[in-house]
Amino acid sequence: MEMRLPQREPADDLPPRITVYEVGPRDGLQNEASIVAPTVKAELIRRLAGAGLGTIETTSFVNPSWVPQLADAAEVLEILGDEGRGPRRPVLVPNERGLDRALEAGVGAIAVFGSATETFAQRNLGRSVAESMAMFRPVVERALAAGLWVRAYVSMCFGDPWEGDVPVTQVVDACRSLMDLGCHELSLGDTIGVATSGHVVRLLDALESAGIGVDRIGVHFHDTYGQALANTLAALRRGVTVVDAAAGGLGGCPYAKSATGNLATEDLVWAMDGAGVETGVDLGALVETSVWLAGELGRPSPSRVVRALTGG
Amino acid sequence: MEMRLPQREPADDLPPRITVYEVGPRDGLQNEASIVAPTVKAELIRRLAGAGLGTIETTSFVNPSWVPQLADAAEVLEILGDEGRGPRRPVLVPNERGLDRALEAGVGAIAVFGSATETFAQRNLGRSVAESMAMFRPVVERALAAGLWVRAYVSMCFGDPWEGDVPVTQVVDACRSLMDLGCHELSLGDTIGVATSGHVVRLLDALESAGIGVDRIGVHFHDTYGQALANTLAALRRGVTVVDAAAGGLGGCPYAKSATGNLATEDLVWAMDGAGVETGVDLGALVETSVWLAGELGRPSPSRVVRALTGG
């Protein structure tokens, strides 16, 4: 069977174009058990950019003892030179020390990683939600003063492995605090993949009532329960235009039982191509990139599109 | 992590309840390479019924030399007794010979398997679309005369591996012919998994214009490109209330490159539970069934929900 794309047709309930926020090099690779060489990481980012992904989160300036996989953050950016910098090459920074290292590396954009729940804040950040907001305040202030673009992740927006259901009002409060710090964009994270489409719409409605419109929001779904694409389409129908995805479906949350990762960028792009929604991404070049990376990682891509188009 | 279901909330753009048409024992198992014993098949059907699946396609009275896996159709029904019969236990019949065997076995419902494209009709049925309609005519007439419920599958509704794009008008014509034979229900098959949600809505609109309303239509998606659940939700939003799915994501089309199978019943039920849409299915019992079957088949279930809830 030839590689065939579905008919391209305009969809009247979806936006005409979206921004894919590629998280594979950071959120994807940070969950890989074996260390990937910085040259491979830099090559991945170059190939993703070549496939048309405009926004790529390149790495994280987290404490190397927490995430050894990303201990080479400065080295990856050094290899990339100008290709790894600018407002569309954000890096994750957990705290002021991380920001110092990021500024030293000359980045043009950062992301901070907040939590909607107390338990995950304690486990992931070692402090309460309020304390983490206090920790982020100088990070965001200094980043804005340096002219950087700032994103804030909000994890556990739809459920928490320890707390179970997470009330929408609690998520809205966390989002409001992060926006009040001055962040440009929020990314609503379904860290353990339990969201369903009605829940997504309900949260977006509540955020709008709290003064946070869809123009400031990205969505970040994991495919643990097979719902990532359906949830993304629900968010797009509600006006969201920024979608986090990881090439080849890399990644996963180390706290969730299943190894299932992020929404695969290929599966998202296939859906958008079919709906006539512009992404700027060349699906063939992206699939080639994921096949190459799967070879480097020594295991097949979990993306359904990658597997279907390459006979995997 | 405990097994946690998402919050149950009513969704205003989805129907309050749907019928899951379980195709695992037939469409799923017919793609299994190694022969499954009739006792295991009967046990699967019993367990699926016990998990709340009301409608289960039990087997196919196809020529055993075409599909050796289903050569035991009569034996499976014999083992099941009354549990395997009635209007909600359809069997596939390809032709009058198959109908004879099905009637002999005392079934209460049948399904015929048509094609929207000439190439697939030739390859799968050995005749043109028009010739296959002529072959189905006496099958459907005799089945209706015997008081049976009759479903018609329409395969390759969204794309064909040889012909590529399939015009919507051509699909509507095939559907119209099958409804004119007197079939009670159509199942729109995305046999190779290439559909996207806008295309689904476009076909449903065209069918309605041709006098075939959503109350006569089921949808049948394969997850080859990761779109099955998103496409299903698009159809439900458009008013469809019958959804084909296979427990554990069994199955796949032998003509498509990838081994990816049907929409997993578990992934569908998870989405419906989250949206407050009634299915009558007990997700825990269904997952147990798929885990049991995976043990019998000697390989893990491809359902994301099964894997997530069982730590696979």
Coordinates of C-alpha atoms in Angstrom, one line a residue:
Chain A
M1 CA 0.0 0.0 0.0
E2 CA 1.2 3.4 -0.9
M3 CA 1.5 6.2 1.7
R4 CA -1.8 8.0 1.2
L5 CA -3.0 11.0 3.0
P6 CA -6.7 11.5 3.6
Q7 CA -8.6 14.0 1.6
R8 CA -7.8 17.6 2.6
E9 CA -11.0 19.4 3.4
P10 CA -11.8 22.5 5.4
A11 CA -13.5 21.7 8.7
D12 CA -15.9 24.4 9.9
D13 CA -15.6 23.7 13.6
L14 CA -11.8 23.8 13.8
P15 CA -9.4 26.7 13.6
P16 CA -7.8 27.3 10.2
R17 CA -4.3 26.8 11.6
I18 CA -2.7 25.6 14.9
T19 CA 0.7 25.8 16.5
V20 CA 2.3 22.5 17.3
Y21 CA 4.4 22.9 20.4
E22 CA 6.9 20.0 20.1
V23 CA 7.9 18.6 23.4
G24 CA 9.7 15.4 22.2
P25 CA 13.3 16.5 23.0
R26 CA 12.4 17.5 26.5
D27 CA 9.2 15.8 27.8
G28 CA 9.8 12.8 25.6
L29 CA 13.5 12.1 26.1
Q30 CA 13.4 12.9 29.9
N31 CA 11.6 9.6 30.4
E32 CA 14.1 7.5 28.4
A33 CA 16.0 5.2 30.7
S34 CA 19.2 5.1 28.7
I35 CA 21.1 8.4 28.2
V36 CA 20.9 9.8 24.7
A37 CA 24.0 11.6 23.5
P38 CA 23.8 15.4 23.1
T39 CA 24.8 15.1 19.5
V40 CA 21.7 12.9 18.9
K41 CA 19.5 15.4 20.8
A42 CA 20.8 18.3 18.7
E43 CA 20.3 16.3 15.5
L44 CA 16.7 15.5 16.6
I45 CA 15.9 19.2 17.1
R46 CA 17.5 20.1 13.8
R47 CA 15.4 17.5 12.0
L48 CA 12.2 18.5 13.7
A49 CA 12.8 22.1 12.7
G50 CA 13.5 20.9 9.1
A51 CA 10.2 19.0 9.2
G52 CA 8.4 22.3 9.8
L53 CA 8.0 22.3 13.6
G54 CA 8.2 26.0 14.5
T55 CA 8.2 25.7 18.2
I56 CA 10.4 23.2 19.9
E57 CA 11.1 22.8 23.6
T58 CA 14.8 21.9 23.4
T59 CA 15.8 20.8 26.9
S60 CA 15.5 21.5 30.7
F61 CA 17.9 23.3 33.0
V62 CA 16.8 21.1 35.9
N63 CA 19.2 19.9 38.5
P64 CA 21.2 17.1 36.7
S65 CA 20.9 14.9 39.7
W66 CA 17.1 14.9 39.4
V67 CA 17.0 14.2 35.6
P68 CA 20.4 12.8 34.5
Q69 CA 19.0 12.5 30.9
L70 CA 19.0 16.3 30.6
A71 CA 22.3 17.1 32.4
D72 CA 23.7 18.0 29.0
A73 CA 21.3 21.0 28.4
A74 CA 24.0 23.6 27.9
E75 CA 26.0 21.2 25.6
V76 CA 22.9 20.6 23.4
L77 CA 22.4 24.3 23.0
E78 CA 26.1 24.8 22.3
I79 CA 26.0 22.3 19.5
L80 CA 22.9 23.9 18.0
G81 CA 24.1 27.5 18.1
D82 CA 21.5 29.9 16.8
E83 CA 19.2 27.1 15.8
G84 CA 18.6 26.3 19.4
R85 CA 17.8 29.8 20.6
G86 CA 15.2 32.4 20.1
P87 CA 11.6 32.9 21.2
R88 CA 10.4 29.6 19.7
R89 CA 13.0 27.4 21.3
P90 CA 11.9 27.4 25.0
V91 CA 13.7 25.5 27.7
L92 CA 12.3 24.3 31.0
V93 CA 13.6 26.0 34.1
P94 CA 12.6 24.8 37.6
N95 CA 14.0 27.6 39.6
E96 CA 16.4 30.6 39.7
R97 CA 19.4 28.4 39.4
G98 CA 18.0 26.9 36.3
L99 CA 17.2 30.4 35.0
D100 CA 20.8 31.5 35.5
R101 CA 22.0 28.5 33.5
A102 CA 19.5 29.2 30.8
L103 CA 20.4 32.9 30.5
E104 CA 24.0 31.9 30.4
A105 CA 23.2 29.7 27.4
G106 CA 21.5 32.6 25.7
V107 CA 18.0 31.2 25.4
G108 CA 15.1 33.3 24.2
A109 CA 12.2 31.6 26.0
I110 CA 11.5 29.5 29.1
A111 CA 8.8 27.4 30.6
V112 CA 8.1 26.8 34.3
F113 CA 6.4 23.6 35.6
G114 CA 3.6 24.2 38.1
S115 CA 1.1 21.8 39.6
A116 CA -2.6 22.0 40.2
T117 CA -2.4 19.6 43.1
E118 CA -0.7 19.7 46.5
T119 CA 0.5 16.1 46.3
F120 CA 2.2 16.4 43.0
A121 CA 3.7 19.8 44.0
Q122 CA 5.2 18.1 47.0
R123 CA 6.5 15.1 45.1
N124 CA 7.8 16.9 42.1
L125 CA 8.8 20.3 43.5
G126 CA 9.3 19.5 47.1
R127 CA 7.0 22.3 48.3
S128 CA 3.3 23.3 48.4
V129 CA 1.5 24.9 45.4
A130 CA 1.7 28.3 47.1
E131 CA 5.4 27.8 47.9
S132 CA 6.1 26.8 44.3
M133 CA 4.3 30.0 43.1
A134 CA 6.6 32.0 45.3
M135 CA 9.6 30.1 43.9
F136 CA 8.4 30.9 40.3
R137 CA 7.8 34.6 40.9
P138 CA 11.5 35.8 40.7
V139 CA 12.1 33.3 37.8
V140 CA 9.3 34.8 35.7
E141 CA 10.0 38.4 36.7
R142 CA 13.7 38.1 35.8
A143 CA 12.9 36.2 32.6
L144 CA 10.4 38.9 31.5
A145 CA 12.9 41.6 32.4
A146 CA 15.4 39.9 30.1
G147 CA 12.9 40.0 27.3
L148 CA 12.2 36.2 27.3
W149 CA 8.9 34.6 26.3
V150 CA 7.5 32.6 29.3
R151 CA 5.2 29.6 29.3
A152 CA 3.8 27.9 32.4
Y153 CA 2.9 24.3 32.5
V154 CA 0.1 23.2 34.9
S155 CA 0.3 19.5 35.6
M156 CA -2.4 17.2 36.9
C157 CA -5.2 19.4 35.5
F158 CA -7.6 16.5 35.0
G159 CA -6.7 14.0 37.7
D160 CA -3.9 13.1 40.1
P161 CA -2.7 9.6 40.9
W162 CA -2.8 10.3 44.7
E163 CA -5.7 12.7 45.0
G164 CA -8.0 11.3 42.2
D165 CA -10.4 13.8 40.9
V166 CA -9.1 17.4 40.7
P167 CA -11.8 20.1 41.1
V168 CA -11.9 22.5 38.2
T169 CA -11.9 25.5 40.6
Q170 CA -8.6 24.3 42.0
V171 CA -7.0 24.1 38.5
V172 CA -8.4 27.6 37.7
D173 CA -6.7 29.0 40.9
A174 CA -3.4 27.5 39.9
C175 CA -3.7 28.9 36.4
R176 CA -4.7 32.3 37.7
S177 CA -1.7 32.5 40.0
L178 CA 0.7 31.6 37.1
M179 CA -0.9 34.2 34.8
D180 CA -0.7 36.8 37.5
L181 CA 3.0 36.2 37.5
G182 CA 3.0 37.5 34.0
C183 CA 3.4 34.3 32.0
H184 CA 2.5 34.6 28.3
E185 CA 1.0 31.1 27.9
L186 CA -0.4 28.3 30.0
S187 CA -0.1 24.6 29.0
L188 CA -2.9 22.5 30.6
G189 CA -1.4 19.2 31.4
D190 CA -3.2 15.9 31.6
T191 CA -0.1 14.3 33.2
I192 CA -1.6 10.9 33.7
G193 CA -3.9 10.8 30.7
V194 CA -7.3 10.5 32.4
A195 CA -9.1 13.4 30.8
T196 CA -12.1 13.0 28.6
S197 CA -13.5 15.5 26.1
G198 CA -16.3 16.9 28.2
H199 CA -13.9 17.6 31.1
V200 CA -11.6 19.5 28.7
V201 CA -14.4 21.8 27.6
R202 CA -15.6 22.3 31.2
L203 CA -12.1 23.5 32.2
L204 CA -11.7 25.8 29.3
D205 CA -15.2 27.3 30.1
A206 CA -14.1 27.9 33.7
L207 CA -10.8 29.4 32.7
E208 CA -12.6 31.8 30.4
S209 CA -14.9 32.9 33.2
A210 CA -11.8 33.6 35.2
G211 CA -10.5 35.9 32.5
I212 CA -8.1 33.4 30.9
G213 CA -9.1 33.1 27.2
V214 CA -8.2 30.3 24.8
D215 CA -5.7 32.6 23.1
R216 CA -3.4 32.2 26.1
I217 CA -3.8 28.4 26.4
G218 CA -2.1 25.3 25.1
V219 CA -3.2 21.8 25.8
H220 CA -1.0 18.9 26.7
F221 CA -2.5 15.4 26.6
H222 CA -0.9 12.0 27.2
D223 CA -2.3 9.0 25.5
T224 CA -2.4 6.7 28.5
Y225 CA -6.0 5.8 28.0
G226 CA -6.2 6.4 24.3
Q227 CA -8.0 9.8 24.7
A228 CA -5.2 12.3 23.7
L229 CA -6.3 13.1 20.1
A230 CA -10.0 13.1 21.0
N231 CA -9.3 15.5 23.9
T232 CA -7.2 17.7 21.6
L233 CA -9.9 18.0 19.0
A234 CA -12.4 19.0 21.8
A235 CA -10.0 21.8 22.8
L236 CA -9.5 22.9 19.2
R237 CA -13.3 23.0 18.7
R238 CA -13.4 25.3 21.8
G239 CA -10.9 27.7 20.2
V240 CA -7.5 26.5 21.5
T241 CA -4.8 26.8 18.8
V242 CA -1.7 25.6 20.6
V243 CA -1.2 21.8 21.0
D244 CA 1.7 20.0 22.7
A245 CA 2.8 16.8 21.1
A246 CA 5.9 14.7 20.9
A247 CA 7.4 13.3 17.7
G248 CA 6.8 9.6 17.6
G249 CA 4.8 9.6 20.8
L250 CA 7.9 9.8 23.0
G251 CA 7.6 10.2 26.7
G252 CA 5.3 9.3 29.5
C253 CA 4.9 10.2 33.1
P254 CA 7.1 8.2 35.4
Y255 CA 4.4 8.3 38.0
A256 CA 1.7 6.7 35.8
K257 CA 1.7 2.9 35.6
S258 CA 1.6 2.7 31.8
A259 CA 4.5 3.6 29.6
T260 CA 2.3 5.4 27.2
G261 CA 3.6 8.8 26.2
N262 CA 2.6 12.1 24.9
L263 CA 0.2 12.6 22.0
A264 CA 2.2 11.6 18.9
T265 CA 2.9 14.6 16.7
E266 CA 2.4 12.4 13.7
D267 CA -1.1 11.3 14.8
L268 CA -2.0 15.0 15.4
V269 CA -0.7 16.2 12.0
W270 CA -2.5 13.3 10.3
A271 CA -5.8 14.5 11.9
M272 CA -5.0 18.2 11.0
D273 CA -4.1 17.4 7.4
G274 CA -7.3 15.5 7.0
A275 CA -9.3 18.4 8.5
G276 CA -7.5 21.0 6.3
V277 CA -6.0 22.6 9.4
E278 CA -2.6 24.2 8.7
T279 CA 0.3 23.0 10.9
G280 CA 3.3 23.9 8.7
V281 CA 4.6 20.3 9.3
D282 CA 5.7 18.0 6.5
L283 CA 4.3 14.7 7.7
G284 CA 6.7 12.6 5.6
A285 CA 9.8 14.4 7.0
L286 CA 8.5 14.1 10.5
V287 CA 7.9 10.3 10.1
E288 CA 11.4 9.9 8.8
T289 CA 12.7 11.8 11.9
S290 CA 10.8 9.5 14.2
V291 CA 12.0 6.4 12.4
W292 CA 15.6 7.7 12.6
L293 CA 15.2 8.4 16.4
A294 CA 13.6 5.0 17.0
G295 CA 16.7 3.5 15.5
E296 CA 18.9 5.6 17.9
L297 CA 16.7 4.5 20.9
G298 CA 16.6 0.9 19.8
R299 CA 12.9 0.5 19.9
P300 CA 9.9 1.2 17.7
S301 CA 7.9 4.4 17.8
P302 CA 4.5 4.1 19.6
S303 CA 2.9 6.5 17.1
R304 CA 0.2 4.7 15.1
V305 CA 0.9 6.9 12.0
V306 CA 4.6 6.1 12.1
R307 CA 3.9 2.4 12.4
A308 CA 1.2 2.4 9.7
L309 CA 3.3 4.4 7.2
T310 CA 6.4 2.3 7.8
G311 CA 4.8 -1.1 8.0
G312 CA 6.0 -1.4 11.7
Chain B
M1 CA -1.8 3.9 41.3
E2 CA -5.4 2.8 41.9
M3 CA -7.7 2.2 39.0
R4 CA -9.5 5.5 38.8
L5 CA -12.3 6.4 36.4
P6 CA -12.6 10.0 35.3
Q7 CA -15.4 12.2 36.7
R8 CA -18.7 11.3 35.2
E9 CA -20.4 14.3 33.8
P10 CA -23.1 14.8 31.2
A11 CA -21.9 16.0 27.8
D12 CA -24.4 18.2 26.0
D13 CA -23.1 17.4 22.5
L14 CA -23.3 13.6 22.8
P15 CA -26.2 11.2 22.9
P16 CA -27.3 10.1 26.4
R17 CA -26.6 6.5 25.6
I18 CA -25.1 4.4 22.8
T19 CA -25.1 0.8 21.7
V20 CA -21.7 -0.8 21.5
Y21 CA -21.7 -3.4 18.7
E22 CA -19.0 -5.8 19.8
V23 CA -17.1 -7.2 16.8
G24 CA -14.1 -8.8 18.7
P25 CA -15.2 -12.5 18.3
R26 CA -15.7 -12.1 14.6
D27 CA -13.8 -9.1 13.1
G28 CA -11.2 -9.3 15.8
L29 CA -10.4 -13.1 15.8
Q30 CA -10.6 -13.6 12.1
N31 CA -7.3 -11.7 11.8
E32 CA -5.6 -13.9 14.3
A33 CA -3.0 -16.1 12.7
S34 CA -3.2 -19.1 15.1
I35 CA -6.5 -20.9 15.4
V36 CA -8.4 -20.2 18.6
A37 CA -10.4 -23.1 20.0
P38 CA -14.2 -22.9 19.8
T39 CA -14.5 -23.3 23.5
V40 CA -12.3 -20.2 24.0
K41 CA -14.5 -18.3 21.5
A42 CA -17.7 -19.3 23.3
E43 CA -16.2 -18.4 26.6
L44 CA -15.2 -15.0 25.2
I45 CA -18.7 -14.3 24.0
R46 CA -20.1 -15.4 27.4
R47 CA -17.7 -13.1 29.2
L48 CA -18.4 -10.1 26.9
A49 CA -22.2 -10.6 27.6
G50 CA -21.4 -10.8 31.3
A51 CA -19.6 -7.5 31.1
G52 CA -22.7 -5.9 29.7
L53 CA -22.2 -5.9 26.0
G54 CA -25.7 -6.3 24.6
T55 CA -24.9 -6.8 21.0
I56 CA -22.2 -9.2 20.0
E57 CA -21.3 -10.4 16.5
T58 CA -20.5 -14.0 17.3
T59 CA -18.9 -15.5 14.2
S60 CA -19.1 -15.8 10.4
F61 CA -20.6 -18.5 8.2
V62 CA -18.0 -17.7 5.5
N63 CA -16.5 -20.5 3.4
P64 CA -14.0 -22.2 5.8
S65 CA -11.3 -22.3 3.2
W66 CA -11.4 -18.5 3.0
V67 CA -11.2 -17.9 6.8
P68 CA -10.1 -21.1 8.5
Q69 CA -10.2 -19.2 11.9
L70 CA -14.0 -19.2 11.7
A71 CA -14.6 -22.7 10.3
D72 CA -16.0 -23.6 13.7
A73 CA -19.0 -21.2 13.4
A74 CA -21.6 -23.8 14.0
E75 CA -19.7 -25.4 16.8
V76 CA -19.3 -22.1 18.7
L77 CA -23.0 -21.5 18.5
E78 CA -23.7 -25.1 19.5
I79 CA -21.6 -24.6 22.7
L80 CA -23.3 -21.3 23.5
G81 CA -26.9 -22.6 23.0
D82 CA -29.4 -19.8 23.6
E83 CA -26.7 -17.4 24.7
G84 CA -25.4 -17.3 21.2
R85 CA -28.7 -16.7 19.4
G86 CA -31.4 -14.0 19.2
P87 CA -31.6 -10.6 17.5
R88 CA -28.6 -9.2 19.3
R89 CA -26.2 -12.1 18.4
P90 CA -25.6 -11.4 14.6
V91 CA -23.4 -13.6 12.5
L92 CA -21.8 -12.6 9.2
V93 CA -23.0 -14.4 6.1
P94 CA -21.3 -13.8 2.8
N95 CA -23.9 -15.5 0.5
E96 CA -26.9 -17.9 0.4
R97 CA -24.8 -20.9 1.4
G98 CA -23.7 -19.0 4.5
L99 CA -27.3 -18.0 5.2
D100 CA -28.4 -21.7 4.9
R101 CA -25.8 -22.6 7.5
A102 CA -26.7 -19.7 9.8
L103 CA -30.4 -20.6 9.6
E104 CA -29.6 -24.2 10.4
A105 CA -27.8 -23.0 13.4
G106 CA -30.8 -21.0 14.5
V107 CA -29.5 -17.5 14.5
G108 CA -31.7 -14.5 15.0
A109 CA -29.7 -11.8 13.1
I110 CA -27.2 -11.6 10.2
A111 CA -24.8 -9.2 8.7
V112 CA -23.7 -9.0 5.0
F113 CA -20.4 -7.5 4.0
G114 CA -20.5 -5.0 1.1
S115 CA -17.9 -2.8 -0.4
A116 CA -18.0 0.9 -1.5
T117 CA -15.2 0.3 -4.0
E118 CA -14.9 -1.9 -7.1
T119 CA -11.4 -3.1 -6.3
F120 CA -12.2 -4.3 -2.8
A121 CA -15.4 -5.9 -4.1
Q122 CA -13.3 -7.8 -6.6
R123 CA -10.6 -8.8 -4.2
N124 CA -12.8 -9.7 -1.2
L125 CA -16.0 -10.9 -2.9
G126 CA -14.7 -11.9 -6.4
R127 CA -17.3 -9.8 -8.2
S128 CA -18.3 -6.2 -8.9
V129 CA -20.2 -3.9 -6.5
A130 CA -23.3 -4.4 -8.7
E131 CA -22.8 -8.2 -8.8
S132 CA -22.4 -8.3 -5.0
M133 CA -25.6 -6.4 -4.5
A134 CA -27.3 -9.0 -6.7
M135 CA -25.7 -11.8 -4.6
F136 CA -27.0 -10.1 -1.4
R137 CA -30.5 -9.6 -2.6
P138 CA -31.8 -13.2 -2.0
V139 CA -29.8 -13.4 1.2
V140 CA -31.5 -10.3 2.7
E141 CA -34.9 -11.3 1.3
R142 CA -34.8 -14.7 2.8
A143 CA -33.4 -13.5 6.1
L144 CA -36.2 -10.9 6.4
A145 CA -38.8 -13.5 5.5
A146 CA -37.4 -15.7 8.3
G147 CA -37.8 -12.8 10.7
L148 CA -34.1 -12.0 11.2
W149 CA -32.6 -8.6 11.9
V150 CA -30.2 -7.7 9.1
R151 CA -27.2 -5.4 9.1
A152 CA -25.0 -4.4 6.1
Y153 CA -21.4 -3.5 6.4
V154 CA -20.0 -1.1 3.9
S155 CA -16.2 -1.4 3.7
M156 CA -13.7 1.1 2.4
C157 CA -16.0 4.1 3.0
F158 CA -13.2 6.5 3.6
G159 CA -10.3 5.3 1.5
D160 CA -9.2 2.2 -0.4
P161 CA -5.6 0.9 -0.5
W162 CA -5.8 0.5 -4.3
E163 CA -8.1 3.3 -5.3
G164 CA -7.0 5.9 -2.8
D165 CA -9.7 8.5 -2.1
V166 CA -13.3 7.2 -2.3
P167 CA -15.8 9.8 -3.4
V168 CA -18.6 10.3 -0.9
T169 CA -21.3 10.0 -3.7
Q170 CA -19.9 6.5 -4.4
V171 CA -20.3 5.5 -0.8
V172 CA -23.8 6.9 -0.7
D173 CA -24.7 4.8 -3.8
A174 CA -23.5 1.6 -2.1
C175 CA -25.4 2.5 1.1
R176 CA -28.5 3.3 -0.8
S177 CA -28.4 -0.1 -2.7
L178 CA -28.0 -2.0 0.6
M179 CA -30.8 -0.1 2.3
D180 CA -33.0 -0.7 -0.7
L181 CA -32.5 -4.4 -0.2
G182 CA -34.3 -3.9 3.2
C183 CA -31.4 -4.0 5.6
H184 CA -32.2 -2.6 9.1
E185 CA -28.8 -1.0 9.8
L186 CA -25.7 0.1 7.9
S187 CA -22.2 -0.1 9.4
L188 CA -19.8 2.5 7.7
G189 CA -16.4 0.9 7.7
D190 CA -13.1 2.7 7.6
T191 CA -11.4 -0.6 6.8
I192 CA -7.9 0.8 6.5
G193 CA -8.2 3.5 9.2
V194 CA -7.6 6.6 7.1
A195 CA -10.7 8.6 8.0
T196 CA -10.5 11.9 9.8
S197 CA -13.4 13.6 11.7
G198 CA -14.4 16.1 9.0
H199 CA -14.7 13.4 6.5
V200 CA -17.0 11.4 8.8
V201 CA -19.4 14.3 9.2
R202 CA -19.4 15.0 5.5
L203 CA -20.4 11.4 4.7
L204 CA -23.1 11.4 7.4
D205 CA -24.5 14.7 5.9
A206 CA -24.5 13.1 2.4
L207 CA -26.3 10.0 3.6
E208 CA -28.9 12.1 5.3
S209 CA -29.5 14.0 2.1
A210 CA -30.0 10.6 0.4
G211 CA -32.7 9.7 3.0
I212 CA -30.5 7.5 5.3
G213 CA -30.7 9.0 8.7
V214 CA -28.3 8.5 11.6
D215 CA -30.8 6.2 13.3
R216 CA -30.0 3.6 10.7
I217 CA -26.2 3.9 10.9
G218 CA -23.4 2.4 12.9
V219 CA -19.8 3.4 12.6
H220 CA -16.8 1.1 12.3
F221 CA -13.3 2.6 12.7
H222 CA -9.9 1.0 12.8
D223 CA -7.1 2.7 14.8
T224 CA -4.4 2.3 12.1
Y225 CA -3.6 6.0 12.2
G226 CA -4.8 6.7 15.8
Q227 CA -8.0 8.4 14.7
A228 CA -10.6 5.8 15.7
L229 CA -11.9 7.4 18.9
A230 CA -11.8 10.9 17.5
N231 CA -13.8 9.8 14.5
T232 CA -16.3 8.0 16.7
L233 CA -16.9 11.1 18.8
A234 CA -17.4 13.1 15.6
A235 CA -20.1 10.6 14.5
L236 CA -21.7 10.6 17.9
R237 CA -21.9 14.4 17.9
R238 CA -23.6 14.1 14.5
G239 CA -26.3 11.9 16.1
V240 CA -25.0 8.3 15.5
T241 CA -25.7 6.0 18.5
V242 CA -24.3 2.6 17.3
V243 CA -20.5 2.1 17.5
D244 CA -18.6 -1.0 16.4
A245 CA -15.6 -1.9 18.7
A246 CA -13.5 -4.9 19.5
A247 CA -12.7 -5.9 23.1
G248 CA -9.0 -5.3 23.7
G249 CA -8.5 -3.7 20.3
L250 CA -8.5 -7.1 18.5
G251 CA -8.4 -7.4 14.8
G252 CA -7.1 -5.5 11.8
C253 CA -7.4 -5.5 8.1
P254 CA -5.2 -8.1 6.4
Y255 CA -4.9 -5.7 3.4
A256 CA -3.5 -2.7 5.4
K257 CA 0.2 -2.6 6.2
S258 CA -0.1 -2.1 9.9
A259 CA -1.3 -4.7 12.4
T260 CA -3.5 -2.1 14.2
G261 CA -7.0 -3.3 14.9
N262 CA -10.4 -2.1 15.6
L263 CA -11.3 0.7 18.0
A264 CA -10.8 -0.9 21.4
T265 CA -14.1 -1.3 23.3
E266 CA -12.3 -0.4 26.5
D267 CA -11.0 2.9 25.1
L268 CA -14.5 3.7 23.8
V269 CA -16.1 2.9 27.1
W270 CA -13.6 5.0 29.0
A271 CA -14.5 8.0 26.8
M272 CA -18.2 7.4 27.3
D273 CA -17.9 6.9 31.1
G274 CA -16.0 10.2 31.2
A275 CA -18.7 11.9 29.1
G276 CA -21.6 10.5 31.1
V277 CA -22.9 8.5 28.1
E278 CA -24.5 5.2 29.0
T279 CA -23.1 2.0 27.4
G280 CA -24.3 -0.6 29.9
V281 CA -20.7 -1.9 30.0
D282 CA -18.8 -2.7 33.2
L283 CA -15.3 -1.5 32.3
G284 CA -13.6 -3.5 35.0
A285 CA -15.3 -6.8 33.8
L286 CA -14.4 -6.0 30.2
V287 CA -10.8 -5.3 31.0
E288 CA -10.6 -8.6 32.9
T289 CA -12.0 -10.3 29.8
S290 CA -9.4 -8.8 27.5
V291 CA -6.6 -9.7 29.9
W292 CA -7.9 -13.3 30.0
L293 CA -8.1 -13.4 26.2
A294 CA -4.6 -11.9 25.8
G295 CA -3.4 -14.8 27.9
E296 CA -5.2 -17.3 25.6
L297 CA -3.7 -15.6 22.5
G298 CA -0.2 -15.3 24.1
R299 CA 0.2 -11.6 23.5
P300 CA -0.7 -8.3 25.2
S301 CA -3.9 -6.3 24.3
P302 CA -3.2 -3.2 22.2
S303 CA -6.0 -1.3 24.1
R304 CA -4.4 1.7 25.9
V305 CA -7.0 1.4 28.7
V306 CA -6.3 -2.3 29.2
R307 CA -2.5 -1.6 29.3
A308 CA -2.9 1.4 31.6
L309 CA -5.2 -0.3 34.1
T310 CA -3.2 -3.5 34.2
G311 CA 0.3 -1.9 34.3
G312 CA 1.1 -3.6 30.9

